[in-house]
Amino acid sequence: MGPNQSAWCSYLEPGLVGQAVTPAVKEELEGGVKTLSQKLSAALLNISIKEDLVKQHSKVAEEAVEGITKAGKNVS
């Protein structure tokens, strides 16, 4: 556990300030941090995938507008 995590743990559990954290509590907190980190990583990956999809859709829409514009000019 890093130096900031011990302060973070004390912040979450005010009763622990100035007290020794038992190995079981420390393990539980570290497990919680690991779970949250995994969830955050998954969410960031999901966001990245969705951003790429939006870019693709935007490109397709722009190409469709260009095609319609060219077709309109050819008809005139």
Short mmCIF file of N, CA and C in Angstrom, two decimals:
data_model
loop_
_atom_site.label_atom_id
_atom_site.label_comp_id
_atom_site.label_asym_id
_atom_site.label_seq_id
_atom_site.Cartn_x
_atom_site.Cartn_y
_atom_site.Cartn_z
N MET A 1 0.86 -1.18 0.00
CA MET A 1 0.00 0.00 0.00
C MET A 1 0.90 1.23 0.00
N GLY A 2 0.59 2.20 -0.86
CA GLY A 2 1.39 3.41 -0.99
C GLY A 2 1.17 4.38 0.15
N PRO A 3 1.98 5.42 0.23
CA PRO A 3 1.87 6.38 1.33
C PRO A 3 0.54 7.12 1.34
N ASN A 4 -0.02 7.41 0.18
CA ASN A 4 -1.29 8.13 0.13
C ASN A 4 -2.47 7.23 0.50
N GLN A 5 -2.33 5.92 0.26
CA GLN A 5 -3.42 5.01 0.55
C GLN A 5 -3.66 4.91 2.06
N SER A 6 -2.61 4.95 2.88
CA SER A 6 -2.82 4.85 4.32
C SER A 6 -3.59 6.07 4.81
N ALA A 7 -3.28 7.25 4.26
CA ALA A 7 -4.02 8.45 4.63
C ALA A 7 -5.46 8.33 4.16
N TRP A 8 -5.63 7.79 2.97
CA TRP A 8 -6.97 7.59 2.40
C TRP A 8 -7.78 6.65 3.28
N CYS A 9 -7.14 5.56 3.73
CA CYS A 9 -7.84 4.61 4.60
C CYS A 9 -8.26 5.28 5.90
N SER A 10 -7.39 6.10 6.47
CA SER A 10 -7.73 6.80 7.70
C SER A 10 -8.87 7.77 7.47
N TYR A 11 -8.90 8.38 6.29
CA TYR A 11 -9.98 9.31 5.96
C TYR A 11 -11.31 8.57 5.87
N LEU A 12 -11.30 7.39 5.28
CA LEU A 12 -12.54 6.63 5.14
C LEU A 12 -13.03 6.09 6.48
N GLU A 13 -12.12 5.75 7.32
CA GLU A 13 -12.47 5.16 8.61
C GLU A 13 -11.91 6.05 9.73
N PRO A 14 -12.63 7.10 10.11
CA PRO A 14 -12.11 8.01 11.12
C PRO A 14 -11.71 7.32 12.42
N GLY A 15 -12.37 6.23 12.75
CA GLY A 15 -12.03 5.51 13.97
C GLY A 15 -10.65 4.88 13.93
N LEU A 16 -10.06 4.78 12.73
CA LEU A 16 -8.76 4.15 12.60
C LEU A 16 -7.61 5.14 12.76
N VAL A 17 -7.90 6.42 12.82
CA VAL A 17 -6.84 7.42 12.93
C VAL A 17 -6.07 7.18 14.21
N GLY A 18 -4.77 7.04 14.06
CA GLY A 18 -3.91 6.83 15.22
C GLY A 18 -3.93 5.41 15.75
N GLN A 19 -4.64 4.51 15.09
CA GLN A 19 -4.69 3.12 15.54
C GLN A 19 -4.04 2.23 14.49
N ALA A 20 -3.55 1.10 14.94
CA ALA A 20 -2.98 0.12 14.02
C ALA A 20 -4.11 -0.55 13.24
N VAL A 21 -3.88 -0.73 11.96
CA VAL A 21 -4.87 -1.41 11.12
C VAL A 21 -4.50 -2.89 11.13
N THR A 22 -5.48 -3.71 11.42
CA THR A 22 -5.21 -5.15 11.46
C THR A 22 -4.95 -5.65 10.05
N PRO A 23 -4.22 -6.73 9.92
CA PRO A 23 -3.95 -7.29 8.59
C PRO A 23 -5.24 -7.62 7.82
N ALA A 24 -6.26 -8.07 8.52
CA ALA A 24 -7.52 -8.41 7.85
C ALA A 24 -8.19 -7.16 7.27
N VAL A 25 -8.18 -6.07 8.03
CA VAL A 25 -8.78 -4.82 7.56
C VAL A 25 -7.96 -4.27 6.40
N LYS A 26 -6.65 -4.33 6.54
CA LYS A 26 -5.77 -3.85 5.48
C LYS A 26 -6.00 -4.64 4.20
N GLU A 27 -6.12 -5.94 4.32
CA GLU A 27 -6.36 -6.80 3.15
C GLU A 27 -7.71 -6.47 2.51
N GLU A 28 -8.73 -6.24 3.33
CA GLU A 28 -10.05 -5.90 2.82
C GLU A 28 -10.02 -4.56 2.08
N LEU A 29 -9.33 -3.57 2.65
CA LEU A 29 -9.22 -2.26 2.00
C LEU A 29 -8.44 -2.35 0.69
N GLU A 30 -7.35 -3.10 0.71
CA GLU A 30 -6.57 -3.27 -0.51
C GLU A 30 -7.38 -3.98 -1.59
N GLY A 31 -8.18 -4.96 -1.17
CA GLY A 31 -9.06 -5.66 -2.12
C GLY A 31 -10.08 -4.71 -2.72
N GLY A 32 -10.60 -3.81 -1.89
CA GLY A 32 -11.56 -2.82 -2.37
C GLY A 32 -10.92 -1.87 -3.37
N VAL A 33 -9.70 -1.45 -3.08
CA VAL A 33 -8.97 -0.56 -3.99
C VAL A 33 -8.71 -1.28 -5.31
N LYS A 34 -8.32 -2.54 -5.24
CA LYS A 34 -8.05 -3.32 -6.46
C LYS A 34 -9.33 -3.46 -7.29
N THR A 35 -10.44 -3.75 -6.63
CA THR A 35 -11.72 -3.89 -7.34
C THR A 35 -12.11 -2.58 -8.01
N LEU A 36 -11.97 -1.48 -7.29
CA LEU A 36 -12.31 -0.17 -7.86
C LEU A 36 -11.39 0.18 -9.02
N SER A 37 -10.13 -0.17 -8.92
CA SER A 37 -9.18 0.08 -10.00
C SER A 37 -9.56 -0.71 -11.25
N GLN A 38 -9.97 -1.95 -11.06
CA GLN A 38 -10.40 -2.78 -12.19
C GLN A 38 -11.65 -2.22 -12.84
N LYS A 39 -12.59 -1.77 -12.01
CA LYS A 39 -13.82 -1.19 -12.55
C LYS A 39 -13.52 0.10 -13.32
N LEU A 40 -12.61 0.91 -12.79
CA LEU A 40 -12.23 2.15 -13.46
C LEU A 40 -11.56 1.85 -14.80
N SER A 41 -10.68 0.87 -14.82
CA SER A 41 -10.01 0.49 -16.07
C SER A 41 -11.03 0.02 -17.10
N ALA A 42 -11.99 -0.77 -16.68
CA ALA A 42 -13.02 -1.26 -17.59
C ALA A 42 -13.86 -0.10 -18.12
N ALA A 43 -14.19 0.84 -17.25
CA ALA A 43 -15.00 1.99 -17.67
C ALA A 43 -14.22 2.86 -18.67
N LEU A 44 -12.94 3.06 -18.42
CA LEU A 44 -12.12 3.86 -19.34
C LEU A 44 -11.99 3.17 -20.70
N LEU A 45 -11.85 1.86 -20.70
CA LEU A 45 -11.80 1.11 -21.95
C LEU A 45 -13.13 1.25 -22.70
N ASN A 46 -14.23 1.15 -21.97
CA ASN A 46 -15.56 1.28 -22.56
C ASN A 46 -15.73 2.67 -23.18
N ILE A 47 -15.27 3.69 -22.49
CA ILE A 47 -15.35 5.06 -23.01
C ILE A 47 -14.54 5.18 -24.29
N SER A 48 -13.34 4.62 -24.29
CA SER A 48 -12.48 4.69 -25.46
C SER A 48 -13.13 4.01 -26.66
N ILE A 49 -13.73 2.87 -26.44
CA ILE A 49 -14.41 2.14 -27.51
C ILE A 49 -15.57 2.97 -28.06
N LYS A 50 -16.33 3.57 -27.17
CA LYS A 50 -17.47 4.39 -27.59
C LYS A 50 -17.02 5.64 -28.34
N GLU A 51 -15.92 6.25 -27.91
CA GLU A 51 -15.39 7.42 -28.61
C GLU A 51 -14.98 7.05 -30.03
N ASP A 52 -14.35 5.89 -30.18
CA ASP A 52 -13.96 5.43 -31.52
C ASP A 52 -15.19 5.20 -32.39
N LEU A 53 -16.22 4.65 -31.82
CA LEU A 53 -17.46 4.40 -32.55
C LEU A 53 -18.11 5.71 -32.99
N VAL A 54 -18.08 6.70 -32.13
CA VAL A 54 -18.64 8.03 -32.48
C VAL A 54 -17.84 8.63 -33.63
N LYS A 55 -16.52 8.50 -33.60
CA LYS A 55 -15.69 9.02 -34.70
C LYS A 55 -16.03 8.33 -36.01
N GLN A 56 -16.23 7.01 -35.95
CA GLN A 56 -16.58 6.27 -37.16
C GLN A 56 -17.93 6.73 -37.70
N HIS A 57 -18.89 6.88 -36.84
CA HIS A 57 -20.23 7.31 -37.27
C HIS A 57 -20.18 8.72 -37.84
N SER A 58 -19.38 9.57 -37.24
CA SER A 58 -19.25 10.94 -37.73
C SER A 58 -18.66 10.94 -39.14
N LYS A 59 -17.64 10.11 -39.35
CA LYS A 59 -17.01 10.03 -40.67
C LYS A 59 -18.01 9.52 -41.71
N VAL A 60 -18.77 8.50 -41.38
CA VAL A 60 -19.78 7.96 -42.30
C VAL A 60 -20.82 9.02 -42.62
N ALA A 61 -21.25 9.77 -41.62
CA ALA A 61 -22.25 10.82 -41.84
C ALA A 61 -21.69 11.91 -42.76
N GLU A 62 -20.43 12.30 -42.54
CA GLU A 62 -19.82 13.32 -43.40
C GLU A 62 -19.73 12.82 -44.84
N GLU A 63 -19.35 11.56 -45.02
CA GLU A 63 -19.25 10.99 -46.36
C GLU A 63 -20.63 10.93 -47.02
N ALA A 64 -21.65 10.63 -46.25
CA ALA A 64 -23.01 10.58 -46.80
C ALA A 64 -23.45 11.97 -47.25
N VAL A 65 -23.16 12.99 -46.46
CA VAL A 65 -23.52 14.36 -46.83
C VAL A 65 -22.77 14.77 -48.10
N GLU A 66 -21.49 14.42 -48.19
CA GLU A 66 -20.72 14.75 -49.39
C GLU A 66 -21.31 14.05 -50.62
N GLY A 67 -21.70 12.80 -50.45
CA GLY A 67 -22.30 12.05 -51.55
C GLY A 67 -23.61 12.68 -52.01
N ILE A 68 -24.41 13.09 -51.07
CA ILE A 68 -25.69 13.74 -51.41
C ILE A 68 -25.43 15.07 -52.12
N THR A 69 -24.45 15.81 -51.63
CA THR A 69 -24.12 17.10 -52.25
C THR A 69 -23.63 16.90 -53.69
N LYS A 70 -22.76 15.92 -53.90
CA LYS A 70 -22.27 15.64 -55.25
C LYS A 70 -23.40 15.18 -56.17
N ALA A 71 -24.27 14.34 -55.65
CA ALA A 71 -25.40 13.85 -56.44
C ALA A 71 -26.31 15.00 -56.83
N GLY A 72 -26.52 15.94 -55.92
CA GLY A 72 -27.35 17.10 -56.22
C GLY A 72 -26.73 17.97 -57.28
N LYS A 73 -25.42 18.12 -57.27
CA LYS A 73 -24.72 18.93 -58.28
C LYS A 73 -24.79 18.25 -59.65
N ASN A 74 -24.71 16.93 -59.67
CA ASN A 74 -24.77 16.18 -60.93
C ASN A 74 -26.15 16.25 -61.57
N VAL A 75 -27.18 16.35 -60.76
CA VAL A 75 -28.54 16.42 -61.27
C VAL A 75 -28.79 17.79 -61.88
N SER A 76 -28.20 18.83 -61.32
CA SER A 76 -28.45 20.20 -61.78
C SER A 76 -27.91 20.48 -63.14
#
